[in-house]
Short mmCIF file of C-alpha atoms and ligand atoms in Angstrom, two decimals:
data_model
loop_
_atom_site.label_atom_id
_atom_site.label_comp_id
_atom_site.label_asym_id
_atom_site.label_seq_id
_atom_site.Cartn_x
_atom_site.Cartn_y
_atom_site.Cartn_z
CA UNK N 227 0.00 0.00 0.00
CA UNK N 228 1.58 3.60 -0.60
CA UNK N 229 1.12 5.95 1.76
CA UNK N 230 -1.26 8.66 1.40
CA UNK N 231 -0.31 11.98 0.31
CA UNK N 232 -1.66 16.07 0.13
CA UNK N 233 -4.16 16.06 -2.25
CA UNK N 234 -5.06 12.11 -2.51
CA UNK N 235 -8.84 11.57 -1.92
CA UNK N 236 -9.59 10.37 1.61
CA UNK N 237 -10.60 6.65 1.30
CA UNK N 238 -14.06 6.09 2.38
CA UNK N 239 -14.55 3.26 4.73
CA UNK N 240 -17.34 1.75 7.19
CA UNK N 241 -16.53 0.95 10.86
CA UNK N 242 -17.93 0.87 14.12
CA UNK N 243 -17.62 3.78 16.06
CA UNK N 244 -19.03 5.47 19.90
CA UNK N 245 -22.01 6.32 17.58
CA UNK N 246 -22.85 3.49 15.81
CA UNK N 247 -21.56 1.85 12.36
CA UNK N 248 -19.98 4.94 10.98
CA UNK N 249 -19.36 5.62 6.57
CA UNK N 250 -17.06 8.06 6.54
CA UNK N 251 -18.50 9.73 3.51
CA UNK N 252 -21.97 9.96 5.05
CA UNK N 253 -20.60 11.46 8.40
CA UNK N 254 -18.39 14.23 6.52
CA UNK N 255 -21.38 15.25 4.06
CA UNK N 256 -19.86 18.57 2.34
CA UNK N 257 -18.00 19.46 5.54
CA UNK N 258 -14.61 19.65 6.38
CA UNK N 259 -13.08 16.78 8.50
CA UNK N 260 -10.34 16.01 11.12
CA UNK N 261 -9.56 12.55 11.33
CA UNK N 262 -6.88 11.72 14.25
CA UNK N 263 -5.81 8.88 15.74
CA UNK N 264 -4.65 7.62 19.53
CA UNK N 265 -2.18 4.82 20.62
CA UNK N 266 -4.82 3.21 22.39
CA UNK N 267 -7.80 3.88 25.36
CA UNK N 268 -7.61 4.94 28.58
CA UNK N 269 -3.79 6.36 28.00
CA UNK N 270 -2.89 10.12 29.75
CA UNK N 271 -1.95 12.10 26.81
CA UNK N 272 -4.61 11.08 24.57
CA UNK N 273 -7.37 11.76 27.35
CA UNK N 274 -6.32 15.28 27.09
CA UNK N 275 -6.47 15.49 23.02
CA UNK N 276 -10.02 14.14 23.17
CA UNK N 277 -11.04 16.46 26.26
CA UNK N 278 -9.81 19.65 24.85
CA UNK N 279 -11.15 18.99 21.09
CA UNK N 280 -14.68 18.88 22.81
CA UNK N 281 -14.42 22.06 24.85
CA UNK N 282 -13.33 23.25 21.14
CA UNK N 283 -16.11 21.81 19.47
CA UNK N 284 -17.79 25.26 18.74
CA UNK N 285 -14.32 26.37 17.05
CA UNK N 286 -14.44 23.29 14.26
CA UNK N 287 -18.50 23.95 13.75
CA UNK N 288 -17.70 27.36 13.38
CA UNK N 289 -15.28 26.76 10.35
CA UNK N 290 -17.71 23.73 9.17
CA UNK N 291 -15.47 20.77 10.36
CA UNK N 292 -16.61 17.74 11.79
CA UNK N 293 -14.20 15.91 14.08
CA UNK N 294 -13.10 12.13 14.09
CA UNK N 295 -11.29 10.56 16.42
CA UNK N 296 -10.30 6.99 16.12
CA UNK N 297 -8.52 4.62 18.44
CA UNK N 298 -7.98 0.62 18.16
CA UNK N 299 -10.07 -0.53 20.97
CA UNK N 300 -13.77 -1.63 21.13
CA UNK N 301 -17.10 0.15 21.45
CA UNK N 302 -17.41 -0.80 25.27
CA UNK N 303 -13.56 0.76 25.83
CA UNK N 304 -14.40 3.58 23.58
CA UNK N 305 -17.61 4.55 25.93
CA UNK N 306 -16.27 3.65 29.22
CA UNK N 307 -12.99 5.64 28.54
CA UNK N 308 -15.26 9.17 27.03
CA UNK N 309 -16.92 8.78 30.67
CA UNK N 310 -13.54 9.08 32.36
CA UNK N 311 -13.04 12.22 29.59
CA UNK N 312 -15.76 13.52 30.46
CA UNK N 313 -15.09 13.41 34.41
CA UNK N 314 -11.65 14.48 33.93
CA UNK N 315 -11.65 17.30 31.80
CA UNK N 316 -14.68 18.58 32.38
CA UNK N 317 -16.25 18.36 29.25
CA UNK N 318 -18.07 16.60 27.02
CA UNK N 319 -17.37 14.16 23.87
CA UNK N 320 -19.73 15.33 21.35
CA UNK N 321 -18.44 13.62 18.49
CA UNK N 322 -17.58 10.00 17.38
CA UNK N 323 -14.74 8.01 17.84
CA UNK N 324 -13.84 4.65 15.81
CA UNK N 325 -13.69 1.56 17.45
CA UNK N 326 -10.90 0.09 15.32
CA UNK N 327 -9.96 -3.21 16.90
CA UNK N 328 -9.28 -4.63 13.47
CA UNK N 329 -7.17 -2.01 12.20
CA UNK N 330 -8.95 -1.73 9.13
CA UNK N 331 -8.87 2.28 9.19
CA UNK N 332 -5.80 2.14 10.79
CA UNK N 333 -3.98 0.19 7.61
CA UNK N 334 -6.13 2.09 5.23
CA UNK N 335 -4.62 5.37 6.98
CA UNK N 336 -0.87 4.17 7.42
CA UNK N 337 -1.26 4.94 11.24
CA UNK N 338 0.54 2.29 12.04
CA UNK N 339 4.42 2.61 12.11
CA UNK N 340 6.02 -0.65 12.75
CA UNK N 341 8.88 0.85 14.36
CA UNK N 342 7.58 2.79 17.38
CA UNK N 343 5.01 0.38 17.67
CA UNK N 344 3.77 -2.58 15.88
CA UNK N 345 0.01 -2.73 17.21
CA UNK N 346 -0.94 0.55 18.02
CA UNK N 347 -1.49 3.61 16.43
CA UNK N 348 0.66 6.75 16.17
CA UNK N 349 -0.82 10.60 16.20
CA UNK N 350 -1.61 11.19 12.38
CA UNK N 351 -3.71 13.97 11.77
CA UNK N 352 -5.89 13.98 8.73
CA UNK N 353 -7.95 17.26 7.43
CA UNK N 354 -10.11 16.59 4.47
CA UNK N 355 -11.65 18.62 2.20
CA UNK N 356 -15.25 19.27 1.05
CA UNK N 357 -14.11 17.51 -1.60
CA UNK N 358 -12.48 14.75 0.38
CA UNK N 359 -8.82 15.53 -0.78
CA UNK N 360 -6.24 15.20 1.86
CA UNK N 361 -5.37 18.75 2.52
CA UNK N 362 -3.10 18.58 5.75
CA UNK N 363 -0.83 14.93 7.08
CA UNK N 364 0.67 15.27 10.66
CA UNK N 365 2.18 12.81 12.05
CA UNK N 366 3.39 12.71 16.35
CA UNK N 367 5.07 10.48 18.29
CA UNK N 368 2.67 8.85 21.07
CA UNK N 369 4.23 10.71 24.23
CA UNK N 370 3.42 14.20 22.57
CA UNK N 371 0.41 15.36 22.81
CA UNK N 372 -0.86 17.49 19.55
CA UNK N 373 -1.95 21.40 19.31
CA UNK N 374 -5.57 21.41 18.66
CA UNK N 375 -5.14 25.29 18.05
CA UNK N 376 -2.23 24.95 15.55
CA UNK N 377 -4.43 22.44 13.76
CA UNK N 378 -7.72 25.10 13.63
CA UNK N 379 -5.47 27.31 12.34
CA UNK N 380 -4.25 25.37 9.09
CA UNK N 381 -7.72 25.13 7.98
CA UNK N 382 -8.23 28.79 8.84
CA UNK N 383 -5.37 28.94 6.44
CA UNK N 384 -6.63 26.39 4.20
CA UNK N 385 -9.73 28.29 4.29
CA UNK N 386 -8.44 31.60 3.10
CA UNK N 387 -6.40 30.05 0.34
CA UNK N 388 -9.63 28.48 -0.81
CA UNK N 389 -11.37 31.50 -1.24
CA UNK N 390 -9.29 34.59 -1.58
CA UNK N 391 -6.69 33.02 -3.06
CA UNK N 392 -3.88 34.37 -0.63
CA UNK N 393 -1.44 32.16 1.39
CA UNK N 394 -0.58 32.67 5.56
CA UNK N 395 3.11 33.95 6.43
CA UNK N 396 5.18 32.47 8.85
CA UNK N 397 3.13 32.19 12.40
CA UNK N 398 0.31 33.81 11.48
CA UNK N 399 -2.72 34.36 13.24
CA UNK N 400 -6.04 34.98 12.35
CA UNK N 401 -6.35 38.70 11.88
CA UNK N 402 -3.19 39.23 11.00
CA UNK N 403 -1.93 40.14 6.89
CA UNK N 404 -1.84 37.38 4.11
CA UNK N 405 -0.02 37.13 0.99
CA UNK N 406 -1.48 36.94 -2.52
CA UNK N 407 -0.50 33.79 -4.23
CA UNK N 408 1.74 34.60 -6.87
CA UNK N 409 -0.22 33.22 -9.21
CA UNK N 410 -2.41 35.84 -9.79
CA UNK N 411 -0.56 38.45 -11.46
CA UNK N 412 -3.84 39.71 -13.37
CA UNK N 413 -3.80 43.49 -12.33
CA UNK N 414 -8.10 43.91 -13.22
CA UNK N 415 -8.93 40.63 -11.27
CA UNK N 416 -6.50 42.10 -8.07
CA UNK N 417 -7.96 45.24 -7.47
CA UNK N 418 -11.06 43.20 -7.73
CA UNK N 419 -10.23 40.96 -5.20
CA UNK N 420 -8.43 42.86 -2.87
CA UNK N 421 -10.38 45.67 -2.33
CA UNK N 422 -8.47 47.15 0.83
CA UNK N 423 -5.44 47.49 -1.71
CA UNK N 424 -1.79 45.50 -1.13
CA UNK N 425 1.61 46.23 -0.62
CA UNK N 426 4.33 45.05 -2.95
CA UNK N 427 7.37 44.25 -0.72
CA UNK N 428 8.64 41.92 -3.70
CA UNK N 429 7.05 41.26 -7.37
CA UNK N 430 7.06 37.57 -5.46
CA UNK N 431 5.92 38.94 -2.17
CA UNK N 432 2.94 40.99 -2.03
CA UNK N 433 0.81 41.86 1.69
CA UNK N 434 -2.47 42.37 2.51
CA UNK N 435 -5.06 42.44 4.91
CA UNK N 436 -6.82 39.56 5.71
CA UNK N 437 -9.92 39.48 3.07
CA UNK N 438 -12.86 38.45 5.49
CA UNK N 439 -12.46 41.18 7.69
C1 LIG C 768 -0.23 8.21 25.95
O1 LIG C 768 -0.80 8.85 26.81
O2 LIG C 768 -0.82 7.82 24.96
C2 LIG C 768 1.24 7.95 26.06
C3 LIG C 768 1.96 8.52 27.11
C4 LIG C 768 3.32 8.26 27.20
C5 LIG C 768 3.95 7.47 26.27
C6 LIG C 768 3.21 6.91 25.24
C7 LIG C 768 1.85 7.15 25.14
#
């Protein structure tokens, strides 16, 4: 199997999940999605991942993203470890995760890497498309616990590129100037689409201020 890269389509597949038999297709509709994965149930780092992505739900509805976790235990794990979530972070699980005791999604994802471990999962992060193209691949080690933030802002990012056709400097933050792709080089269409005007630093490297504001 090669390994999935930016731009692939996200393979569809049908598994069990905290909610039920879960199609990935069907759960995504024309949303965005986050698919990540966890070394296994009821482990420290991941119980944190899972708590603070659901006291961030309202961030990923917000930007149209539905969130999927999966890990390779069982249903009854799954719902006996989002209790202890739940309790421990204060918070509640309000989306599914997939019970993948067979590894089917986990072999069909490449989350599996033999050499840190040759059961469980690693931390691969996934963000898919409307489309269902791969649009972001992360990839942690199981004792580091992911940035939730750094990954809404990508498809902030993502976002912008998408429609405005500008790309995000180094550490930016929402609010903060964007760059027009250099791409466009169409002098009618740019006044068109950048209204607020832009700043040519470089014919390569050209400011402006971030288009939905
Ligand atoms: C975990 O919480 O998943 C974890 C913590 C330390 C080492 C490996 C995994």
């Amino acid at each position: 199997m090669t390994a999935l890269r930016l731009e692939d389509t996200a393979p569809d597949f049908e598994q069990h999940s905290s909610q039920g038999t879960l199609r990935l297709y069907d759960y995504l509709g024309d949303s965005w999605g986050v698919l990540f994965s966890h070394p296994a149930d009821f482990t420290p780092v991941c119980t944190t991942e899972l708590g603070y992505t659901a006291i961030v739900s309202g961030e990923f509805a917000k930007r149209n993203v539905k969130v999927l976790a999966l890990s390779v235990d069982d249903v009854d794990a799954h719902n006996g470890w989002i209790n202890d979530i739940n309790d421990t972070q204060n918070t509640t699980v309000n989306y599914p995760i997939i019970a993948d005791a067979d590894r089917k999604v986990a072999t069909l994802y490449d989350m599996i890497h033999p050499n840190a471990d040759n059961t469980a999962t690693v931390r691969s992060v996934f963000v898919i498309d409307p489309q269902k193209k791969i649009r972001l691949i992360l990839t942690y080690p199981a004792s580091t616990g992911r940035n939730f933030d750094e990954i809404l802002r990508v498809i902030d990012s993502l976002q912008l590129t998408d429609e405005y056709s500008v790309a995000t400097p180094v550490n930016w933050k929402h609010s903060e100037d964007v760059i027009i792709v250099p791409s466009l080089q169409d002098e009618a269409e740019l006044k068109v689409k950048f209204p607020k005007g832009y700043t040519v630093v470089r014919p390569y490297l050209r400011i402006t201020p971030q288009p939905d504001l």
